[in-house]
PDB file of C-alpha atoms in Angstrom:
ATOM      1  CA  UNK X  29     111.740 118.697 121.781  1.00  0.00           C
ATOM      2  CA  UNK X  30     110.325 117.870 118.211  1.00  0.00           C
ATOM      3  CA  UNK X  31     110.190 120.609 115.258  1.00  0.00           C
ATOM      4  CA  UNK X  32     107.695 123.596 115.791  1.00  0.00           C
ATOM      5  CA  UNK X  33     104.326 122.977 114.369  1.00  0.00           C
ATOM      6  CA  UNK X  34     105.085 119.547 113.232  1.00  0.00           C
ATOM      7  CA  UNK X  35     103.976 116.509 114.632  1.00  0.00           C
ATOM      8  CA  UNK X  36     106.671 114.273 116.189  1.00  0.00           C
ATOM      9  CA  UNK X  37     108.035 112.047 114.214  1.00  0.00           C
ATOM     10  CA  UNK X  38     111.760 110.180 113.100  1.00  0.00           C
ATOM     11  CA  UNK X  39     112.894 108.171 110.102  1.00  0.00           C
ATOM     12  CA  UNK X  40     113.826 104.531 110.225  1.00  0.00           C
ATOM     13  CA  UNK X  41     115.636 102.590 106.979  1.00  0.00           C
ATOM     14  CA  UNK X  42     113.991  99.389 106.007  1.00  0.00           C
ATOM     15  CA  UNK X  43     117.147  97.384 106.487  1.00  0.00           C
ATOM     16  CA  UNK X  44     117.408  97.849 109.627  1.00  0.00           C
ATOM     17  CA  UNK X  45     113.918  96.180 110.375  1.00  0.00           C
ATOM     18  CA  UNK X  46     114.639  93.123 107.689  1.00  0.00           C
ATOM     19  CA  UNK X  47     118.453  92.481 108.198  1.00  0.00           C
ATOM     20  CA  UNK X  48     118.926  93.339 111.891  1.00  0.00           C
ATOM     21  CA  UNK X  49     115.902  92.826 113.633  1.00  0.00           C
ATOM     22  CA  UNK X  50     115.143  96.300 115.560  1.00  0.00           C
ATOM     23  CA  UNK X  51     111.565  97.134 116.488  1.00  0.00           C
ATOM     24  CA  UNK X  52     109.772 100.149 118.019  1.00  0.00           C
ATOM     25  CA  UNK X  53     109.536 101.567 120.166  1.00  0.00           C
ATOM     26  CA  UNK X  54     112.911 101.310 120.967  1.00  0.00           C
ATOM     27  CA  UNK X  55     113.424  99.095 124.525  1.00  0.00           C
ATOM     28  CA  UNK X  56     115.160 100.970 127.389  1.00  0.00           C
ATOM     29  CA  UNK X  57     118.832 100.010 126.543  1.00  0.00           C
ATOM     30  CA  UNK X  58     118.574 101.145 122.810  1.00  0.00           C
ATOM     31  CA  UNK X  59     116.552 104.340 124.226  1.00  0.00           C
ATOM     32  CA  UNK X  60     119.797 105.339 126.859  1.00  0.00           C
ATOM     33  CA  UNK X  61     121.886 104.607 123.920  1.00  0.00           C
ATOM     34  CA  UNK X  62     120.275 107.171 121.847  1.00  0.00           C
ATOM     35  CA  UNK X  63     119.995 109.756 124.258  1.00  0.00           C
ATOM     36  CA  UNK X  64     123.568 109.272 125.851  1.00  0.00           C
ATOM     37  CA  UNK X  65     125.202 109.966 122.362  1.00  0.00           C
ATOM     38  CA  UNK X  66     122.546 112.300 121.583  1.00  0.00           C
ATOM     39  CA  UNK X  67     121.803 110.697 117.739  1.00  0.00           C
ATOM     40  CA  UNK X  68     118.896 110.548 116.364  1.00  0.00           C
ATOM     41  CA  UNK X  69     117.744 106.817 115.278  1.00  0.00           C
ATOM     42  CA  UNK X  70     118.538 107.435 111.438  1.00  0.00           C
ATOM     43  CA  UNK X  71     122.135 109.228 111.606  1.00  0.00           C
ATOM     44  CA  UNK X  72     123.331 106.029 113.471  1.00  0.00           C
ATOM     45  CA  UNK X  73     125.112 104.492 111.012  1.00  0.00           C
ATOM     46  CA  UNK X  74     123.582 100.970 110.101  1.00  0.00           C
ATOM     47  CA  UNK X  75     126.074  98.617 111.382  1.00  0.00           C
ATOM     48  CA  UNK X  76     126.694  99.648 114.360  1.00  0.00           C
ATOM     49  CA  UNK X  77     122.726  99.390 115.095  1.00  0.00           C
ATOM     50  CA  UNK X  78     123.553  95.990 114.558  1.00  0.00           C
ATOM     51  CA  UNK X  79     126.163  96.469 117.076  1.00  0.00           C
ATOM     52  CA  UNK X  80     123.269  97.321 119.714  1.00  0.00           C
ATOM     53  CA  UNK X  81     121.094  94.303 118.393  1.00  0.00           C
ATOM     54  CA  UNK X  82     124.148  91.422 118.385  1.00  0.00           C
ATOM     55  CA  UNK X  83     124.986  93.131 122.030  1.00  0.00           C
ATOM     56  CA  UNK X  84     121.072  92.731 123.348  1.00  0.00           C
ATOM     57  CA  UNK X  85     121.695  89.164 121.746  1.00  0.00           C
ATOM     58  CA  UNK X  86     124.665  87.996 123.427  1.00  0.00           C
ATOM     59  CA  UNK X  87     123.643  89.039 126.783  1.00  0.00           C
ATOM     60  CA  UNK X  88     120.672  87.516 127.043  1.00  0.00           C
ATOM     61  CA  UNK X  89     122.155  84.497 126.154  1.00  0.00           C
ATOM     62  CA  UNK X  90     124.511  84.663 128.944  1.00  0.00           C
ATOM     63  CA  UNK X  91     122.272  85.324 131.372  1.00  0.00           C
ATOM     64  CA  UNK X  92     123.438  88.976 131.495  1.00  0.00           C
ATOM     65  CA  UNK X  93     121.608  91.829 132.442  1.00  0.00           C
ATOM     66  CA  UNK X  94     122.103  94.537 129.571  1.00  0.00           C
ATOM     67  CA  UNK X  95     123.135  97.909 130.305  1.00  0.00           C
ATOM     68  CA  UNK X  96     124.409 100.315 128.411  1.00  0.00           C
ATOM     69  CA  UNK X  97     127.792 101.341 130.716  1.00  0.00           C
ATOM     70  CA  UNK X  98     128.666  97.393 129.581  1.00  0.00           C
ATOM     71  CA  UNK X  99     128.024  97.911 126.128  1.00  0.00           C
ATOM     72  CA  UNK X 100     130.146 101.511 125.676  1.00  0.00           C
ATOM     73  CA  UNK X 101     133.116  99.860 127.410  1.00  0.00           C
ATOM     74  CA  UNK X 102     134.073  98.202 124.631  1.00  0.00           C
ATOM     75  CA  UNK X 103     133.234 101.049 122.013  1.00  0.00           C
ATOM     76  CA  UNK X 104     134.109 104.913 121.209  1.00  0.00           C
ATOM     77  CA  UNK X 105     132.319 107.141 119.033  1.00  0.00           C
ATOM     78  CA  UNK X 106     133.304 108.252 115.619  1.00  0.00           C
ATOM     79  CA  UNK X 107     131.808 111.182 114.008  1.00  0.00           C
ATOM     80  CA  UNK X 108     130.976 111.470 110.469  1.00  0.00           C
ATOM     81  CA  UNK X 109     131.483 114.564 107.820  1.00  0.00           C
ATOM     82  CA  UNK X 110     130.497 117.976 109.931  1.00  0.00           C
ATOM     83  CA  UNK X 111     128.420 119.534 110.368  1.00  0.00           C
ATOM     84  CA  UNK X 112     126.168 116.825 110.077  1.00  0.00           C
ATOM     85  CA  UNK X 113     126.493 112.733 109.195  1.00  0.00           C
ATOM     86  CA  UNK X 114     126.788 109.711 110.397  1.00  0.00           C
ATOM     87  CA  UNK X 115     127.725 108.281 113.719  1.00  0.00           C
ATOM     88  CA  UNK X 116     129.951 105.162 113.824  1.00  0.00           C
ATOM     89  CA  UNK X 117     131.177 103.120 116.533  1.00  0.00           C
ATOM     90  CA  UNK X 118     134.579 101.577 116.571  1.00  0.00           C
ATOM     91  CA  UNK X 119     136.574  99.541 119.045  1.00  0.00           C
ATOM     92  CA  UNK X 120     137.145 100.950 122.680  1.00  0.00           C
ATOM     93  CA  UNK X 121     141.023 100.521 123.532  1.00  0.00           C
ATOM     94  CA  UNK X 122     139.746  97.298 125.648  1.00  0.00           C
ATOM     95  CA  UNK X 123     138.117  96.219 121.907  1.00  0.00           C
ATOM     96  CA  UNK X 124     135.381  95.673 120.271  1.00  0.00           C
ATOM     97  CA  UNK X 125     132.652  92.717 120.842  1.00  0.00           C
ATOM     98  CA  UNK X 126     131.600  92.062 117.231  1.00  0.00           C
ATOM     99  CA  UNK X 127     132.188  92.043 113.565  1.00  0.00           C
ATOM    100  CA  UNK X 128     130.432  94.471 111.234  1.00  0.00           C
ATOM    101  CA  UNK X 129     127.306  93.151 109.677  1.00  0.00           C
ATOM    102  CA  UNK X 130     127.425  93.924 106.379  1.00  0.00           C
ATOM    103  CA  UNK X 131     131.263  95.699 105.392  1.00  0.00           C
ATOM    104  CA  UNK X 132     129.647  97.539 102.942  1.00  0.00           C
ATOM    105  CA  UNK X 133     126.069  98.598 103.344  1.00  0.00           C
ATOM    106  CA  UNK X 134     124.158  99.811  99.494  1.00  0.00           C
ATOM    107  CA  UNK X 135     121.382 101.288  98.065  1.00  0.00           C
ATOM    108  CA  UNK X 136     119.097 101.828 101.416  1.00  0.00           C
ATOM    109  CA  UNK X 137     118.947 105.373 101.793  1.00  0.00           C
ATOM    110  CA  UNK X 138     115.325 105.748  99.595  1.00  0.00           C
ATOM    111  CA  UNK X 139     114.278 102.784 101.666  1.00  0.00           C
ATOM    112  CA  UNK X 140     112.966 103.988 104.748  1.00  0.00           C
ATOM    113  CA  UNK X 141     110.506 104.231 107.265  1.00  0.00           C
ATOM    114  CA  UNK X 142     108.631 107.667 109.017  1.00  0.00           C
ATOM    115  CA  UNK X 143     107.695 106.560 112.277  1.00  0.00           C
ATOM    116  CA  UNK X 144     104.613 108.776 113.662  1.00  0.00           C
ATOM    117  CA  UNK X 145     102.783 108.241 117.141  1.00  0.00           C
ATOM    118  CA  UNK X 146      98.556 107.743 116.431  1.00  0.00           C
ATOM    119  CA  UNK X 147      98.871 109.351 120.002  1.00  0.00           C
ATOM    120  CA  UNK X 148     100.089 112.782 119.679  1.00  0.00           C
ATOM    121  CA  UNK X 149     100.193 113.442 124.087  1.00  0.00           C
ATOM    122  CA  UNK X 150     103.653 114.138 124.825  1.00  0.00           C
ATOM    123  CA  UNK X 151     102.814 112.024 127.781  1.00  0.00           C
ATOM    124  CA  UNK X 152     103.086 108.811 125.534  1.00  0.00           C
ATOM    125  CA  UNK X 153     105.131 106.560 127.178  1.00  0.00           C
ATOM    126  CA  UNK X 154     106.410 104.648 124.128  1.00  0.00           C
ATOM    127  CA  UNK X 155     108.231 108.226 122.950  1.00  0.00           C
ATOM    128  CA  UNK X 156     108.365 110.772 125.700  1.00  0.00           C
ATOM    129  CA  UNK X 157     108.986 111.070 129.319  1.00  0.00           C
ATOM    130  CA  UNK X 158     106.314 112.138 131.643  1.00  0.00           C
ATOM    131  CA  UNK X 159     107.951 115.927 131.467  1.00  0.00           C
ATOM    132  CA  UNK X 160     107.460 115.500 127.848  1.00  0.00           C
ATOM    133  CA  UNK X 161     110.941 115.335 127.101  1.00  0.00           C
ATOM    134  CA  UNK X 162     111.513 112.758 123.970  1.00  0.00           C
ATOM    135  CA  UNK X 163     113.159 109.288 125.379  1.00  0.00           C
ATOM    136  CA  UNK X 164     115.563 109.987 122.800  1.00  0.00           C
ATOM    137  CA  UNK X 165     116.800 112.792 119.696  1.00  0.00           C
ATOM    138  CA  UNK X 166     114.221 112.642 116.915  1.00  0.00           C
ATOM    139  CA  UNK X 167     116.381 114.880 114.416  1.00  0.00           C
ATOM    140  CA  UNK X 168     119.456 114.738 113.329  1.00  0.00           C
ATOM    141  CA  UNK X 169     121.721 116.259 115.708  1.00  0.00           C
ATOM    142  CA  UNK X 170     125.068 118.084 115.474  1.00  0.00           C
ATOM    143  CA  UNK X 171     126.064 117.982 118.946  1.00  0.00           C
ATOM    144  CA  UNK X 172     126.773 114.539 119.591  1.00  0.00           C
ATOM    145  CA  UNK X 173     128.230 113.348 122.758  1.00  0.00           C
ATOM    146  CA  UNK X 174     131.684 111.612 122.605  1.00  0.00           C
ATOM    147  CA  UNK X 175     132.231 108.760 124.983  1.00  0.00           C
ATOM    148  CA  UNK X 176     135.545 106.285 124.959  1.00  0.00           C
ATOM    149  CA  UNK X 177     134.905 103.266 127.151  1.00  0.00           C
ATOM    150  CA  UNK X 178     132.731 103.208 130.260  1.00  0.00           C
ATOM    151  CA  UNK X 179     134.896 105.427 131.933  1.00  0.00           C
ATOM    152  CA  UNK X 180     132.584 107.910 134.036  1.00  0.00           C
ATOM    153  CA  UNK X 181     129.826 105.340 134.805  1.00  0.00           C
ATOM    154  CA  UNK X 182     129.280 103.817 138.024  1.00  0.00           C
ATOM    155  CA  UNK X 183     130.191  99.872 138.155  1.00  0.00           C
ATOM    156  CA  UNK X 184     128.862  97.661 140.623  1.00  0.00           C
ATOM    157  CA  UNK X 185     130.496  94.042 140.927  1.00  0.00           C
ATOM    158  CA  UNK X 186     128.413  92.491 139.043  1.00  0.00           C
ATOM    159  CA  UNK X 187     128.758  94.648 136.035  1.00  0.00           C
ATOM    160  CA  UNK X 188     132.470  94.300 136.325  1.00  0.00           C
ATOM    161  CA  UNK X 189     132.084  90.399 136.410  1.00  0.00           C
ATOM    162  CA  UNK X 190     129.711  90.597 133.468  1.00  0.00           C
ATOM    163  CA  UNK X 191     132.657  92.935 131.233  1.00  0.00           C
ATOM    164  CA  UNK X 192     135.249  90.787 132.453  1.00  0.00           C
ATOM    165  CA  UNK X 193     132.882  87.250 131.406  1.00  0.00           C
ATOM    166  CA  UNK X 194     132.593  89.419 127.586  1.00  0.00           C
ATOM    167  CA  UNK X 195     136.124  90.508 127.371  1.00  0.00           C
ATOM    168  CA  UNK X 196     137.043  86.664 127.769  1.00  0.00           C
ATOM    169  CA  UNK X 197     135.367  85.746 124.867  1.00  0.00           C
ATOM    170  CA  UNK X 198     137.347  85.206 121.668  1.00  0.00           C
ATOM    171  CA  UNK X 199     136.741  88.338 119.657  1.00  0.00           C
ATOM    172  CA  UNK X 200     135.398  89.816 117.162  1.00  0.00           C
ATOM    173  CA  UNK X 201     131.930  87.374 117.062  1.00  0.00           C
ATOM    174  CA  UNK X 202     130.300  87.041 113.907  1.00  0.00           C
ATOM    175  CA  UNK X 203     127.620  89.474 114.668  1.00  0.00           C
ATOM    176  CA  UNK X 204     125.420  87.251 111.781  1.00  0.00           C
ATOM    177  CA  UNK X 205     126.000  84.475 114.099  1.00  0.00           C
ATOM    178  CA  UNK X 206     125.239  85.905 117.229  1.00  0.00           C
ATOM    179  CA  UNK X 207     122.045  87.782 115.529  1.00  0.00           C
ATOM    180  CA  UNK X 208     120.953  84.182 114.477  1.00  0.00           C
ATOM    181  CA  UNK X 209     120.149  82.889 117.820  1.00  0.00           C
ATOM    182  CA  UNK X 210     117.211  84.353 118.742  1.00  0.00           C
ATOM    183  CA  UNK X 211     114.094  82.764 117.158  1.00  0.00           C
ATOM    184  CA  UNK X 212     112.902  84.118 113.919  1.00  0.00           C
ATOM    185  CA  UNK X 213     109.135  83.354 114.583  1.00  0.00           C
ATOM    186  CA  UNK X 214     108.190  86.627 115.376  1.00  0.00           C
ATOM    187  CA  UNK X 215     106.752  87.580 111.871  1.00  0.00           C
ATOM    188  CA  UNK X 216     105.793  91.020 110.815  1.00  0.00           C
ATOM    189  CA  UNK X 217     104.320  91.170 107.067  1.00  0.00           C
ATOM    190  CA  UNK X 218     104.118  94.225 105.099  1.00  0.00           C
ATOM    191  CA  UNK X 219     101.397  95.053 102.400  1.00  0.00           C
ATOM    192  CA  UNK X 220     103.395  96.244  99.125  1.00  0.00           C
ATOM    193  CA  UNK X 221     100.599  98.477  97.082  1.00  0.00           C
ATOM    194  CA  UNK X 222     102.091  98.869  93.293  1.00  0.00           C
ATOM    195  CA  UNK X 223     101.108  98.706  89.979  1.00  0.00           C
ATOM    196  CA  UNK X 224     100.184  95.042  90.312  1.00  0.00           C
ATOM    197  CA  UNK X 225      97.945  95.087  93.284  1.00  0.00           C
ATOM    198  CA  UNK X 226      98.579  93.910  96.973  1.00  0.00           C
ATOM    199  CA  UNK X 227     101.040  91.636  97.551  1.00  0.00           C
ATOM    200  CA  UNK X 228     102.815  90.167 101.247  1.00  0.00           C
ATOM    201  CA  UNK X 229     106.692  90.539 102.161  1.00  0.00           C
ATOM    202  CA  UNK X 230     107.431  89.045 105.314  1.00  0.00           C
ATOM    203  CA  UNK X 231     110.586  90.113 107.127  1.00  0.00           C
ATOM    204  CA  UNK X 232     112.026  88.262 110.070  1.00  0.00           C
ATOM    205  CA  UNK X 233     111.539  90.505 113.301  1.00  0.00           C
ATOM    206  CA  UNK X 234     113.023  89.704 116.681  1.00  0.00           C
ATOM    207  CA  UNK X 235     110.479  92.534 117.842  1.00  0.00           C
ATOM    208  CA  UNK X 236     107.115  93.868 117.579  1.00  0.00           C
ATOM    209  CA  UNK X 237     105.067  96.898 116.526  1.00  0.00           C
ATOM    210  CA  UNK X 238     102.897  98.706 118.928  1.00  0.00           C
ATOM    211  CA  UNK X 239     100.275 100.459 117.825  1.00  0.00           C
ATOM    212  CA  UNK X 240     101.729 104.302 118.550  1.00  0.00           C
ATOM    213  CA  UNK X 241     102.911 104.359 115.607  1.00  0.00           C
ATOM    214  CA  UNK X 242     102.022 104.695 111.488  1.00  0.00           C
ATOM    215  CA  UNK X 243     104.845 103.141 108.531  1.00  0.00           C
ATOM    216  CA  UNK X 244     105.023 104.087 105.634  1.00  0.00           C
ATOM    217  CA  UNK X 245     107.972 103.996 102.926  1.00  0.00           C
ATOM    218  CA  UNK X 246     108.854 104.632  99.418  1.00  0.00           C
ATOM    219  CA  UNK X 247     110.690 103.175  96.416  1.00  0.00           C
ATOM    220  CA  UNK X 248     110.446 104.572  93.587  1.00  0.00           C
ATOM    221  CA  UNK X 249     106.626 104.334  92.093  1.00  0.00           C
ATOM    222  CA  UNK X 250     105.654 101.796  95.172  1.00  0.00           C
ATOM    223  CA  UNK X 251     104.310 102.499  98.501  1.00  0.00           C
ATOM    224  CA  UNK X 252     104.649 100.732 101.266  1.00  0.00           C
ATOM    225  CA  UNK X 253     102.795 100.835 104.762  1.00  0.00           C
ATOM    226  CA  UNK X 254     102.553  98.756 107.782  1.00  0.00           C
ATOM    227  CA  UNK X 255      99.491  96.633 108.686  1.00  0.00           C
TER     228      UNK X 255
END
């Protein structure tokens, strides 16, 4: 469940708002994702989130439905320094879809978001399950779930079709490309409190925010919150 006498909550890095264009809550394919691998949001490692986005992307641009058995046939899990650390995904032996992001992502770990639902019933669809089971790991978990390929999963002929129409394509995509062709004029703007007042950043969001949930983040003597 969520830590004893704590509120449930789970951290978020900035980037991955501004650069890849995820939003919470989470839809149901990033939500399986989570809770297939067992990872919590944060200890996935940053580019292959934008694995997950450039996949959502591509598919509904092809007129394909996502699911998640689609998107782990072409990926296998790669586990970071134990006991704890990141989770990375690399190429499945049928290959990967995309190219990495950014090869080198810097200086984001004091950049980040903790995500906290206003509504604290367990029966909150946006983060639990009716049972009040969480949709996916909050924490940072050391027992995560390795997976190769689809292999396990149930196929139906359509799903085949749609891995064999992604395997034809000429590989790796730009994952910047593919990321690009959604529109960007879904806004969010952020209210930057520092020594000089109020000020606006607007980051490009292919999402929303719903209002479950409080922002807030911190670089060095700002603070940051959504609004």
């Amino acid at each position: 469940m969520f830590l004893s006498g704590l509120s449930p909550f789970f951290y978020m890095y900035r980037c991955l708002f501004k650069d890849l264009g995820v939003s919470v809550p989470f839809n149901p394919f990033e939500c399986s994702f989570l809770s297939h691998v067992n990872v919590a949001p944060s200890q996935l490692h940053l580019n292959s989130w934008g694995f997950l986005r450039a996949f959502q992307v591509l598919c509904s641009v092809l007129g394909i439905e996502v699911l998640l058995a689609k998107f782990i046939h072409f990926y296998q899990l790669k586990l970071g320094d134990p006991p704890l650390g990141w989770l990375f995904l690399s190429g499945s032996k049928e290959g990967g879809l995309f190219s990495l992001f950014f090869l080198s992502y810097k200086n984001f770990k004091k950049d980040y978001f903790k995500n906290c639902p206003i509504n604290t019933d367990v029966a909150s669809e946006h983060l639990f399950h009716l049972n009040g089971d969480p949709k996916f790991p909050l924490y940072w978990q050391q027992n995560l779930i390795r997976f190769a390929g689809s292999i396990g999963f149930a196929l139906s002929a359509v799903d085949e079709e749609d891995i064999e129409k992604l395997q034809s394509l000429p590989r790796p995509l730009d994952s910047r490309s593919v990321l690009s062709l959604p529109s960007s004029a879904n806004l969010v703007i952020i209210a930057e409190v520092g020594h000089g007042g109020f000020s606006s950043v607007v980051l490009p969001m292919m999402g929303s925010f719903l209002p479950w949930c409080v922002f807030g983040f911190q670089v060095g003597a700002h603070s940051f919150s959504m609004v």
